[in-house]
Amino acid sequence: MDTFSMLLRNSVVGIEEKVPLVSGERRTAINFDNAATTPPFHSVMREIRNFAPWYSSVHRGAGYKSVLSSNLYEKARDTVSEFVKADAQRDVVIFTKGTTEAINLLAYKISQQDRSRVVLVTEMEHLANVLPWRFACQSDFVSVDASGRLSLEDLETKLVKYKGKVRLVAVTGASNVTGYMNPVYRIARLAHQYGAEILVDGAQWVPHCPVDMRPHQSKEHIDYLVFSAHKMYAPFGAGVLIGHKDLFQQGPPFCKGGGTVNLVTHELVDWDDSPQRDEAGSPNVMGVAALIAAIETLQCMNMNTLYEHEKQLTDYAIKGLKSVPGIKLYGEAGLAEKRVSLVSFTAEGIHHSNVAKILSYEGAIAVRSGLFCAHPYVQKLLCLSKEELQYCHEHPDEPLPGLVRISFGIYNNCREVDAFLEIIAWMMRHRRKLDEKYRCIENDADYPRWLLKPVKKRAP
Ligand code: PMP
């Protein structure tokens, strides 16, 4: 391993932890489920420990620690804003508990403004960027092609069809299923040309490459951006919504309560300005401190370099998977294009959930399997018919169709990919026997009990 890879590997917590295999052996865990959540950076944990003695209420007290906590929390908005090149004057940075809450908040604000306009979401969205719109506004889908790539032609057709009625195009920066990165600046251009705005779901985008919201006067400006700290090495529950301050200065907030107002009487409510208006209750100062430490660490490592590093790993895994008979990759058409560090596949003759179990129980490798909260997208990739979906709906006890996903963080390496490919090749050679064996273990609750015995704590 070269020095840079070693540095990246040592930047996160828990890489040497051993987990039990079905054989009774304990083996160093390999985490290929970083698209779900990433382990914390050491720098994040250090920040949490260093800040803890000074932690106090935000915006509520005149005590020294409270002032210090409030300063940290407010200054964090500038760091976030600079990280994604937002406009500090015209945009507001609202802290949420994640991408999901951020999109729900935005959907509420937009629906309050005008329910008659349309929000175009794409067929490749995570449900976090589908369901809030379905319930808040009139929404319609922009289609993807058979390989899962977004159709810009269909986007333009829909923008024309709605004759200026489209309020927002809600699109993911990168798919959590195929890893495709969408041409967000071209989409922004199109949206603006037809009088709409653009929201980019940055949950799988912001952690992997440099992001630039571009100036407000640019046709390629990203109007709204959301992302989650726990997918960028900073657990503790913070998320971000950035967007035009004007929208958030109007009307009541999504969540109402303490901290959102200047004055309340029995007769009136005088709302505070955003972001305070949009952050009801006690702010998550620890979560925000963690996010800022993670951003600073990522900046030191350089987002461009990290993108290239993850790309090498992804290309290596794709090449290896393609050489295993019976493995089918999804999202292959995007190989020549920009993509983030994840790969989805199916293994002929083995249910996706069994592949995930085999990797974990036999190889200590954590992956994700299923529909990845992007049900319509995975259904389309798998070419499931309406009848097949109806069957799934009516037979909830039967295993659902789905994919297996491996997703890399900056600390993963080719040695881990080799270990993964070895098990995959072995699994395919013994697929019938293994599928039968693992079919008896129906869900995680059946994880052999003795394997779940707590691991002995090490001396601090
Ligand atoms: N959008 C995408 C593309 C995602 O991958 C996820 C998380 N899997 C979300 C939104 C939701 O993020 P969170 O659970 O942090 O709210």
Coordinates of C-alpha atoms and ligand atoms in Angstrom, one line a residue:
M1 CA 0.0 0.0 0.0
D2 CA 1.4 3.5 -0.9
T3 CA 1.8 6.2 1.7
F4 CA -1.3 8.1 0.7
S5 CA -3.5 4.9 0.9
M6 CA -2.0 4.2 4.3
L7 CA -2.9 7.7 5.4
L8 CA -6.5 7.3 4.2
R9 CA -6.8 3.9 5.8
N10 CA -5.6 5.2 9.2
S11 CA -7.9 8.2 9.0
V12 CA -11.0 6.3 10.1
V13 CA -12.0 4.5 13.3
G14 CA -12.4 0.7 13.5
I15 CA -10.5 -0.6 10.5
E16 CA -8.8 -3.4 12.5
E17 CA -11.9 -4.7 14.3
K18 CA -12.5 -8.4 14.0
V19 CA -16.0 -9.9 13.5
P20 CA -17.1 -13.6 13.8
L21 CA -17.5 -15.9 10.9
V22 CA -19.8 -18.9 10.8
S23 CA -16.7 -21.1 11.2
G24 CA -16.1 -19.6 14.6
E25 CA -13.0 -17.8 13.4
R26 CA -12.8 -14.1 13.8
R27 CA -11.6 -12.0 10.9
T28 CA -10.9 -8.3 10.3
A29 CA -14.2 -6.8 9.0
I30 CA -14.3 -5.3 5.6
N31 CA -16.9 -2.6 5.2
F32 CA -18.2 -2.2 1.7
D33 CA -21.4 -0.5 2.8
N34 CA -20.2 3.1 2.9
A35 CA -23.1 4.4 0.8
A36 CA -25.3 3.6 3.8
T37 CA -23.0 5.2 6.4
T38 CA -19.3 5.7 6.8
P39 CA -17.2 5.1 10.0
P40 CA -16.1 8.2 11.7
F41 CA -12.8 10.0 11.1
H42 CA -10.3 10.0 13.9
S43 CA -10.3 13.8 13.6
V44 CA -14.1 13.8 14.1
M45 CA -13.8 11.7 17.3
R46 CA -10.9 14.0 18.5
E47 CA -13.1 17.1 17.9
I48 CA -16.0 15.5 19.8
R49 CA -13.7 14.7 22.8
N50 CA -12.0 18.1 22.7
F51 CA -15.2 20.0 22.4
A52 CA -17.1 18.0 25.0
P53 CA -15.8 19.9 28.0
W54 CA -17.0 23.1 26.4
Y55 CA -20.3 21.8 25.1
S56 CA -23.4 23.7 26.3
S57 CA -26.7 25.0 25.1
V58 CA -26.8 27.0 21.9
H59 CA -28.6 30.4 21.6
R60 CA -30.0 30.0 25.0
G61 CA -27.5 31.2 27.6
A62 CA -25.0 33.9 28.4
G63 CA -22.6 31.5 30.1
Y64 CA -19.1 31.4 28.6
K65 CA -19.6 27.8 27.4
S66 CA -22.9 28.5 25.9
V67 CA -21.5 31.5 24.0
L68 CA -18.6 29.3 22.8
S69 CA -21.0 26.6 21.6
S70 CA -23.2 29.1 19.9
N71 CA -20.2 30.6 18.1
L72 CA -19.0 27.2 16.9
Y73 CA -22.5 26.4 15.7
E74 CA -23.0 29.7 13.8
K75 CA -19.5 29.7 12.3
A76 CA -20.1 26.2 11.0
R77 CA -22.6 27.6 8.5
D78 CA -19.7 29.5 6.8
T79 CA -17.5 26.4 6.6
V80 CA -20.3 24.4 5.0
S81 CA -21.1 27.3 2.7
E82 CA -17.5 27.5 1.5
F83 CA -17.2 23.7 1.1
V84 CA -19.9 23.6 -1.5
K85 CA -19.4 27.2 -2.8
A86 CA -22.8 28.5 -1.8
D87 CA -23.5 32.3 -1.7
A88 CA -23.1 33.4 1.9
Q89 CA -25.2 36.5 1.3
R90 CA -28.2 35.0 -0.6
D91 CA -28.2 31.4 0.5
V92 CA -29.1 30.1 4.0
V93 CA -27.5 27.0 5.5
I94 CA -30.0 25.2 7.6
F95 CA -28.9 22.3 9.8
T96 CA -31.2 19.3 9.8
K97 CA -30.9 15.7 11.0
G98 CA -30.1 14.5 7.5
T99 CA -31.0 14.5 3.8
T100 CA -34.4 13.1 4.4
E101 CA -35.4 15.7 6.8
A102 CA -33.9 18.4 4.6
I103 CA -36.0 17.4 1.6
N104 CA -39.2 17.1 3.7
L105 CA -38.5 20.7 5.0
L106 CA -38.0 22.0 1.5
A107 CA -41.1 20.2 0.2
Y108 CA -43.1 21.8 2.9
K109 CA -41.9 25.3 2.1
I110 CA -42.4 24.9 -1.6
S111 CA -45.9 23.4 -1.1
Q112 CA -46.8 26.4 1.1
Q113 CA -45.8 28.8 -1.5
D114 CA -47.9 27.3 -4.4
R115 CA -49.4 23.9 -4.5
S116 CA -50.5 24.2 -8.1
R117 CA -47.1 24.0 -9.6
V118 CA -45.3 20.8 -10.5
V119 CA -42.2 19.2 -9.1
L120 CA -40.3 16.9 -11.5
V121 CA -38.5 14.1 -9.8
T122 CA -36.5 11.5 -11.6
E123 CA -37.0 7.7 -11.8
M124 CA -33.6 7.2 -10.2
E125 CA -34.2 9.0 -6.9
H126 CA -33.9 7.6 -3.4
L127 CA -37.3 7.6 -1.8
A128 CA -36.2 10.6 0.3
N129 CA -36.5 12.6 -2.9
V130 CA -39.7 11.0 -4.1
L131 CA -42.2 10.7 -1.2
P132 CA -42.0 14.2 0.3
W133 CA -42.9 15.6 -3.2
R134 CA -45.6 13.0 -3.8
F135 CA -47.4 14.2 -0.7
A136 CA -46.6 18.0 -0.8
C137 CA -47.2 18.9 -4.5
Q138 CA -48.2 17.7 -7.9
S139 CA -45.2 15.6 -9.0
D140 CA -44.2 13.8 -12.2
F141 CA -41.3 11.5 -13.1
V142 CA -38.5 12.1 -15.6
S143 CA -37.6 8.7 -17.1
V144 CA -34.4 6.7 -17.2
D145 CA -33.2 4.4 -20.0
A146 CA -32.9 0.7 -19.7
S147 CA -29.4 1.0 -18.3
G148 CA -30.6 3.5 -15.7
R149 CA -29.3 6.7 -17.1
L150 CA -31.4 9.8 -16.8
S151 CA -33.1 10.9 -20.0
L152 CA -32.4 14.7 -20.5
E153 CA -34.7 14.5 -23.6
D154 CA -37.6 13.4 -21.3
L155 CA -36.7 16.1 -18.9
E156 CA -37.0 18.7 -21.6
T157 CA -40.2 17.1 -23.0
K158 CA -41.7 17.4 -19.5
L159 CA -40.5 21.0 -19.0
V160 CA -42.1 21.9 -22.3
K161 CA -45.3 19.9 -21.6
Y162 CA -46.0 21.7 -18.3
K163 CA -45.6 25.1 -20.0
G164 CA -43.8 27.0 -17.3
K165 CA -45.7 25.2 -14.5
V166 CA -42.7 23.3 -13.2
R167 CA -41.5 24.8 -10.0
L168 CA -38.6 22.5 -9.3
V169 CA -36.5 19.7 -10.8
A170 CA -35.5 17.4 -7.9
V171 CA -32.5 15.2 -9.0
T172 CA -29.9 13.2 -7.3
G173 CA -26.2 14.2 -7.7
A174 CA -25.2 10.6 -7.8
S175 CA -27.3 7.4 -7.6
N176 CA -27.1 5.2 -4.6
V177 CA -27.9 2.2 -6.9
T178 CA -25.8 2.6 -10.0
G179 CA -23.4 5.3 -8.9
Y180 CA -24.2 7.3 -12.0
M181 CA -23.4 11.0 -11.5
N182 CA -26.0 13.2 -13.1
P183 CA -25.0 16.2 -15.3
V184 CA -26.4 18.5 -12.7
Y185 CA -25.2 21.7 -14.3
R186 CA -26.8 20.8 -17.6
I187 CA -30.0 20.0 -15.7
A188 CA -29.8 23.3 -13.9
R189 CA -29.4 25.1 -17.2
L190 CA -32.5 23.3 -18.6
A191 CA -34.6 23.9 -15.5
H192 CA -33.7 27.6 -15.4
Q193 CA -34.5 28.0 -19.1
Y194 CA -38.1 26.9 -18.4
G195 CA -38.5 29.0 -15.3
A196 CA -37.9 26.2 -12.8
E197 CA -35.4 25.7 -10.0
I198 CA -33.2 22.7 -9.2
L199 CA -32.7 20.7 -6.0
V200 CA -29.7 18.3 -5.9
D201 CA -29.8 15.5 -3.5
G202 CA -26.1 15.4 -2.5
A203 CA -26.2 12.4 -0.1
Q204 CA -24.1 10.3 -2.5
W205 CA -22.4 13.2 -4.3
V206 CA -21.0 15.6 -1.7
P207 CA -18.8 12.9 0.1
H208 CA -17.1 11.9 -3.1
C209 CA -16.0 14.9 -5.2
P210 CA -15.7 18.7 -5.2
V211 CA -19.1 20.4 -5.3
D212 CA -19.8 23.9 -6.5
M213 CA -23.2 25.4 -6.3
R214 CA -22.0 28.1 -8.8
P215 CA -23.1 31.8 -8.5
H216 CA -26.7 32.8 -8.4
Q217 CA -26.4 34.7 -11.7
S218 CA -25.1 31.6 -13.5
K219 CA -27.7 29.5 -15.4
E220 CA -25.9 26.5 -13.9
H221 CA -26.5 27.6 -10.3
I222 CA -27.8 24.9 -8.0
D223 CA -30.7 26.4 -6.1
Y224 CA -31.0 23.9 -3.3
L225 CA -28.5 21.3 -2.1
V226 CA -29.0 18.7 0.7
F227 CA -26.6 16.1 2.2
S228 CA -26.0 14.0 5.3
A229 CA -22.9 14.1 7.6
H230 CA -23.1 10.4 8.5
K231 CA -22.2 9.5 4.9
M232 CA -19.1 11.7 5.1
Y233 CA -17.3 10.3 8.2
A234 CA -19.2 12.3 10.7
P235 CA -21.9 10.5 12.6
F236 CA -23.9 12.3 15.4
G237 CA -26.9 13.1 13.3
A238 CA -26.4 16.3 11.4
G239 CA -27.6 17.1 7.9
V240 CA -27.7 20.2 5.7
L241 CA -30.1 22.1 3.5
I242 CA -28.8 25.1 1.6
G243 CA -30.9 27.3 -0.6
H244 CA -32.3 30.7 -1.4
K245 CA -32.9 32.7 1.8
D246 CA -36.0 34.3 0.3
L247 CA -38.0 31.1 0.3
F248 CA -37.3 30.4 3.9
Q249 CA -38.2 33.9 5.1
Q250 CA -41.8 33.5 4.0
G251 CA -44.5 31.7 6.0
P252 CA -44.3 29.4 8.9
P253 CA -41.5 26.8 9.3
F254 CA -41.9 23.0 8.7
C255 CA -41.2 22.3 12.3
K256 CA -42.5 24.7 14.9
G257 CA -41.3 25.4 18.4
G258 CA -38.7 27.0 20.6
G259 CA -35.9 28.9 18.9
T260 CA -38.0 29.8 15.8
V261 CA -39.6 33.0 17.0
N262 CA -38.9 36.6 18.1
L263 CA -42.2 36.9 20.1
V264 CA -45.3 34.8 20.7
T265 CA -48.4 36.1 22.4
H266 CA -51.9 34.4 22.5
E267 CA -52.7 36.5 19.5
L268 CA -49.6 36.5 17.3
V269 CA -46.5 34.7 16.3
D270 CA -43.5 36.7 15.1
W271 CA -41.2 34.3 13.3
D272 CA -37.5 34.8 13.5
D273 CA -35.4 34.9 10.3
S274 CA -34.1 31.7 8.7
P275 CA -32.0 29.7 9.6
Q276 CA -33.3 30.1 13.2
R277 CA -36.9 29.9 12.0
D278 CA -36.2 26.6 10.4
E279 CA -34.3 24.9 13.2
A280 CA -36.9 24.3 15.9
G281 CA -35.8 22.9 19.3
S282 CA -32.3 22.5 20.7
P283 CA -29.7 22.5 17.9
N284 CA -27.5 19.5 17.4
V285 CA -24.2 21.3 18.1
M286 CA -22.2 18.0 18.5
G287 CA -23.4 16.8 15.2
V288 CA -22.4 20.0 13.6
A289 CA -19.0 20.1 15.3
A290 CA -18.5 16.5 13.8
L291 CA -19.5 17.7 10.4
I292 CA -17.1 20.6 10.4
A293 CA -14.2 18.4 11.5
A294 CA -15.0 16.0 8.7
I295 CA -15.2 18.8 6.1
E296 CA -11.8 20.1 7.2
T297 CA -10.3 16.6 7.0
L298 CA -11.7 16.0 3.5
Q299 CA -10.5 19.4 2.4
C300 CA -7.0 18.6 3.6
M301 CA -7.1 15.3 1.7
N302 CA -8.3 17.2 -1.4
M303 CA -11.7 16.1 -2.9
N304 CA -10.2 15.7 -6.4
T305 CA -7.6 13.3 -5.2
L306 CA -10.2 11.4 -3.2
Y307 CA -12.4 11.1 -6.2
E308 CA -9.5 9.7 -8.3
H309 CA -8.5 7.3 -5.5
E310 CA -12.0 5.9 -5.2
K311 CA -12.4 5.7 -9.0
Q312 CA -9.3 3.4 -9.2
L313 CA -10.8 1.1 -6.6
T314 CA -14.2 1.1 -8.3
D315 CA -12.7 0.3 -11.7
Y316 CA -10.6 -2.5 -10.1
A317 CA -13.8 -4.0 -8.5
I318 CA -15.8 -3.7 -11.7
K319 CA -13.0 -5.4 -13.8
G320 CA -12.8 -8.2 -11.2
L321 CA -16.6 -8.7 -11.0
K322 CA -16.9 -8.8 -14.8
S323 CA -14.5 -11.8 -14.9
V324 CA -16.7 -13.9 -12.6
P325 CA -19.2 -16.1 -14.6
G326 CA -22.8 -15.6 -13.4
I327 CA -22.3 -12.0 -12.1
K328 CA -24.4 -9.4 -13.8
L329 CA -23.5 -5.7 -13.2
Y330 CA -26.1 -2.9 -13.2
G331 CA -25.2 0.6 -14.3
E332 CA -22.4 -0.6 -16.6
A333 CA -23.3 1.8 -19.3
G334 CA -22.0 4.6 -17.2
L335 CA -18.5 3.2 -17.0
A336 CA -17.1 5.7 -19.4
E337 CA -18.9 8.5 -17.4
K338 CA -18.3 9.9 -14.0
R339 CA -19.6 7.8 -11.3
V340 CA -19.2 7.5 -7.5
S341 CA -17.6 4.5 -5.8
L342 CA -20.3 1.9 -5.7
V343 CA -21.3 -1.1 -7.8
S344 CA -24.5 -3.1 -7.9
F345 CA -24.9 -6.6 -9.2
T346 CA -26.8 -9.8 -9.1
A347 CA -25.4 -13.4 -8.8
E348 CA -27.2 -15.9 -11.0
G349 CA -28.8 -18.7 -8.9
I350 CA -28.4 -17.0 -5.5
H351 CA -30.9 -14.6 -3.9
H352 CA -29.4 -11.1 -3.3
S353 CA -30.0 -11.4 0.5
N354 CA -28.1 -14.7 0.5
V355 CA -25.2 -13.1 -1.3
A356 CA -25.0 -10.5 1.5
K357 CA -25.2 -13.2 4.2
I358 CA -22.6 -15.4 2.5
L359 CA -20.2 -12.4 2.3
S360 CA -20.7 -11.5 5.9
Y361 CA -20.8 -15.0 7.5
E362 CA -18.1 -16.5 5.4
G363 CA -15.9 -13.5 4.7
A364 CA -16.6 -10.8 7.2
I365 CA -17.6 -8.5 4.4
A366 CA -20.5 -6.1 4.9
V367 CA -22.5 -5.1 1.8
R368 CA -26.1 -4.0 1.2
S369 CA -28.8 -6.0 -0.6
G370 CA -32.3 -5.2 -1.6
L371 CA -34.1 -2.2 -3.2
F372 CA -31.9 0.4 -1.5
C373 CA -34.8 2.7 -0.8
A374 CA -34.9 3.4 -4.5
H375 CA -37.7 0.9 -5.3
P376 CA -38.9 2.3 -8.7
Y377 CA -35.4 2.6 -10.0
V378 CA -34.3 -1.0 -9.0
Q379 CA -37.6 -2.3 -10.3
K380 CA -36.8 -0.7 -13.7
L381 CA -33.3 -2.0 -13.8
L382 CA -34.5 -5.5 -13.1
C383 CA -37.2 -5.1 -15.7
L384 CA -40.0 -6.1 -13.3
S385 CA -43.5 -6.1 -14.8
K386 CA -46.6 -4.6 -13.2
E387 CA -47.8 -8.1 -12.6
E388 CA -44.6 -9.1 -10.9
L389 CA -44.8 -6.1 -8.7
Q390 CA -48.4 -6.8 -7.8
Y391 CA -47.4 -10.3 -6.9
C392 CA -44.7 -9.0 -4.6
H393 CA -47.3 -6.7 -3.0
E394 CA -49.7 -9.5 -2.4
H395 CA -47.1 -12.0 -1.1
P396 CA -45.2 -10.0 1.5
D397 CA -43.7 -13.2 3.0
E398 CA -41.9 -14.0 -0.1
P399 CA -38.4 -12.6 -0.7
L400 CA -38.4 -9.4 -2.7
P401 CA -36.3 -9.0 -5.8
G402 CA -33.3 -6.8 -5.5
L403 CA -29.6 -6.2 -6.1
V404 CA -26.3 -6.5 -4.1
R405 CA -24.3 -3.3 -3.7
I406 CA -20.7 -2.8 -2.7
S407 CA -19.8 0.8 -1.9
F408 CA -16.3 2.1 -1.0
G409 CA -15.0 4.8 1.3
I410 CA -11.7 6.5 1.0
Y411 CA -10.1 4.0 3.4
N412 CA -10.9 0.8 1.4
N413 CA -8.2 -0.8 -0.7
C414 CA -7.5 -3.3 -3.5
R415 CA -6.5 -6.0 -1.0
E416 CA -10.0 -5.9 0.4
V417 CA -11.5 -6.0 -3.1
D418 CA -9.3 -9.1 -3.8
A419 CA -10.7 -10.8 -0.7
F420 CA -14.2 -9.9 -1.8
L421 CA -13.6 -11.2 -5.4
E422 CA -12.2 -14.5 -4.0
I423 CA -15.3 -15.2 -2.0
I424 CA -17.6 -14.2 -4.9
A425 CA -15.8 -16.6 -7.2
W426 CA -15.9 -19.4 -4.5
M427 CA -19.6 -18.6 -3.9
M428 CA -20.4 -18.9 -7.6
R429 CA -18.6 -22.3 -7.8
H430 CA -20.7 -23.6 -4.9
R431 CA -23.8 -21.5 -5.5
R432 CA -26.4 -24.3 -5.2
K433 CA -25.2 -25.7 -1.9
L434 CA -24.7 -22.2 -0.4
D435 CA -28.0 -20.8 -1.6
E436 CA -29.7 -23.8 0.1
K437 CA -27.7 -23.4 3.3
Y438 CA -28.4 -19.6 3.6
R439 CA -32.0 -19.8 2.5
C440 CA -32.7 -21.3 6.0
I441 CA -31.4 -18.2 7.6
E442 CA -34.3 -15.9 6.7
N443 CA -33.3 -12.6 8.2
D444 CA -30.8 -10.8 10.4
A445 CA -32.7 -12.0 13.5
D446 CA -31.6 -15.5 12.6
Y447 CA -28.0 -14.5 12.7
P448 CA -26.6 -17.5 14.7
R449 CA -27.0 -16.4 18.3
W450 CA -23.6 -17.4 19.5
L451 CA -22.1 -15.2 16.9
L452 CA -23.8 -12.2 18.4
K453 CA -22.1 -12.6 21.8
P454 CA -20.5 -9.2 22.6
V455 CA -16.9 -8.9 21.7
K456 CA -14.6 -8.5 24.7
K457 CA -13.8 -4.9 25.3
R458 CA -10.1 -4.0 25.0
A459 CA -8.5 -2.1 27.8
P460 CA -8.7 1.6 27.0
Ligands
PMP1 N1 -30.6 10.3 -0.9 C1 -29.7 9.3 -1.3 C2 -29.2 9.3 -2.7 C3 -29.3 8.4 -0.3 O1 -28.4 7.4 -0.7 C4 -29.8 8.5 1.0 C5 -29.3 7.5 2.1 N2 -29.3 6.2 1.6 C6 -30.7 9.5 1.3 C7 -31.1 10.4 0.3 C8 -31.2 9.6 2.7 O2 -30.2 10.0 3.6 P1 -30.5 10.1 5.1 O3 -30.9 8.7 5.5 O4 -29.1 10.4 5.7 O5 -31.5 11.1 5.4

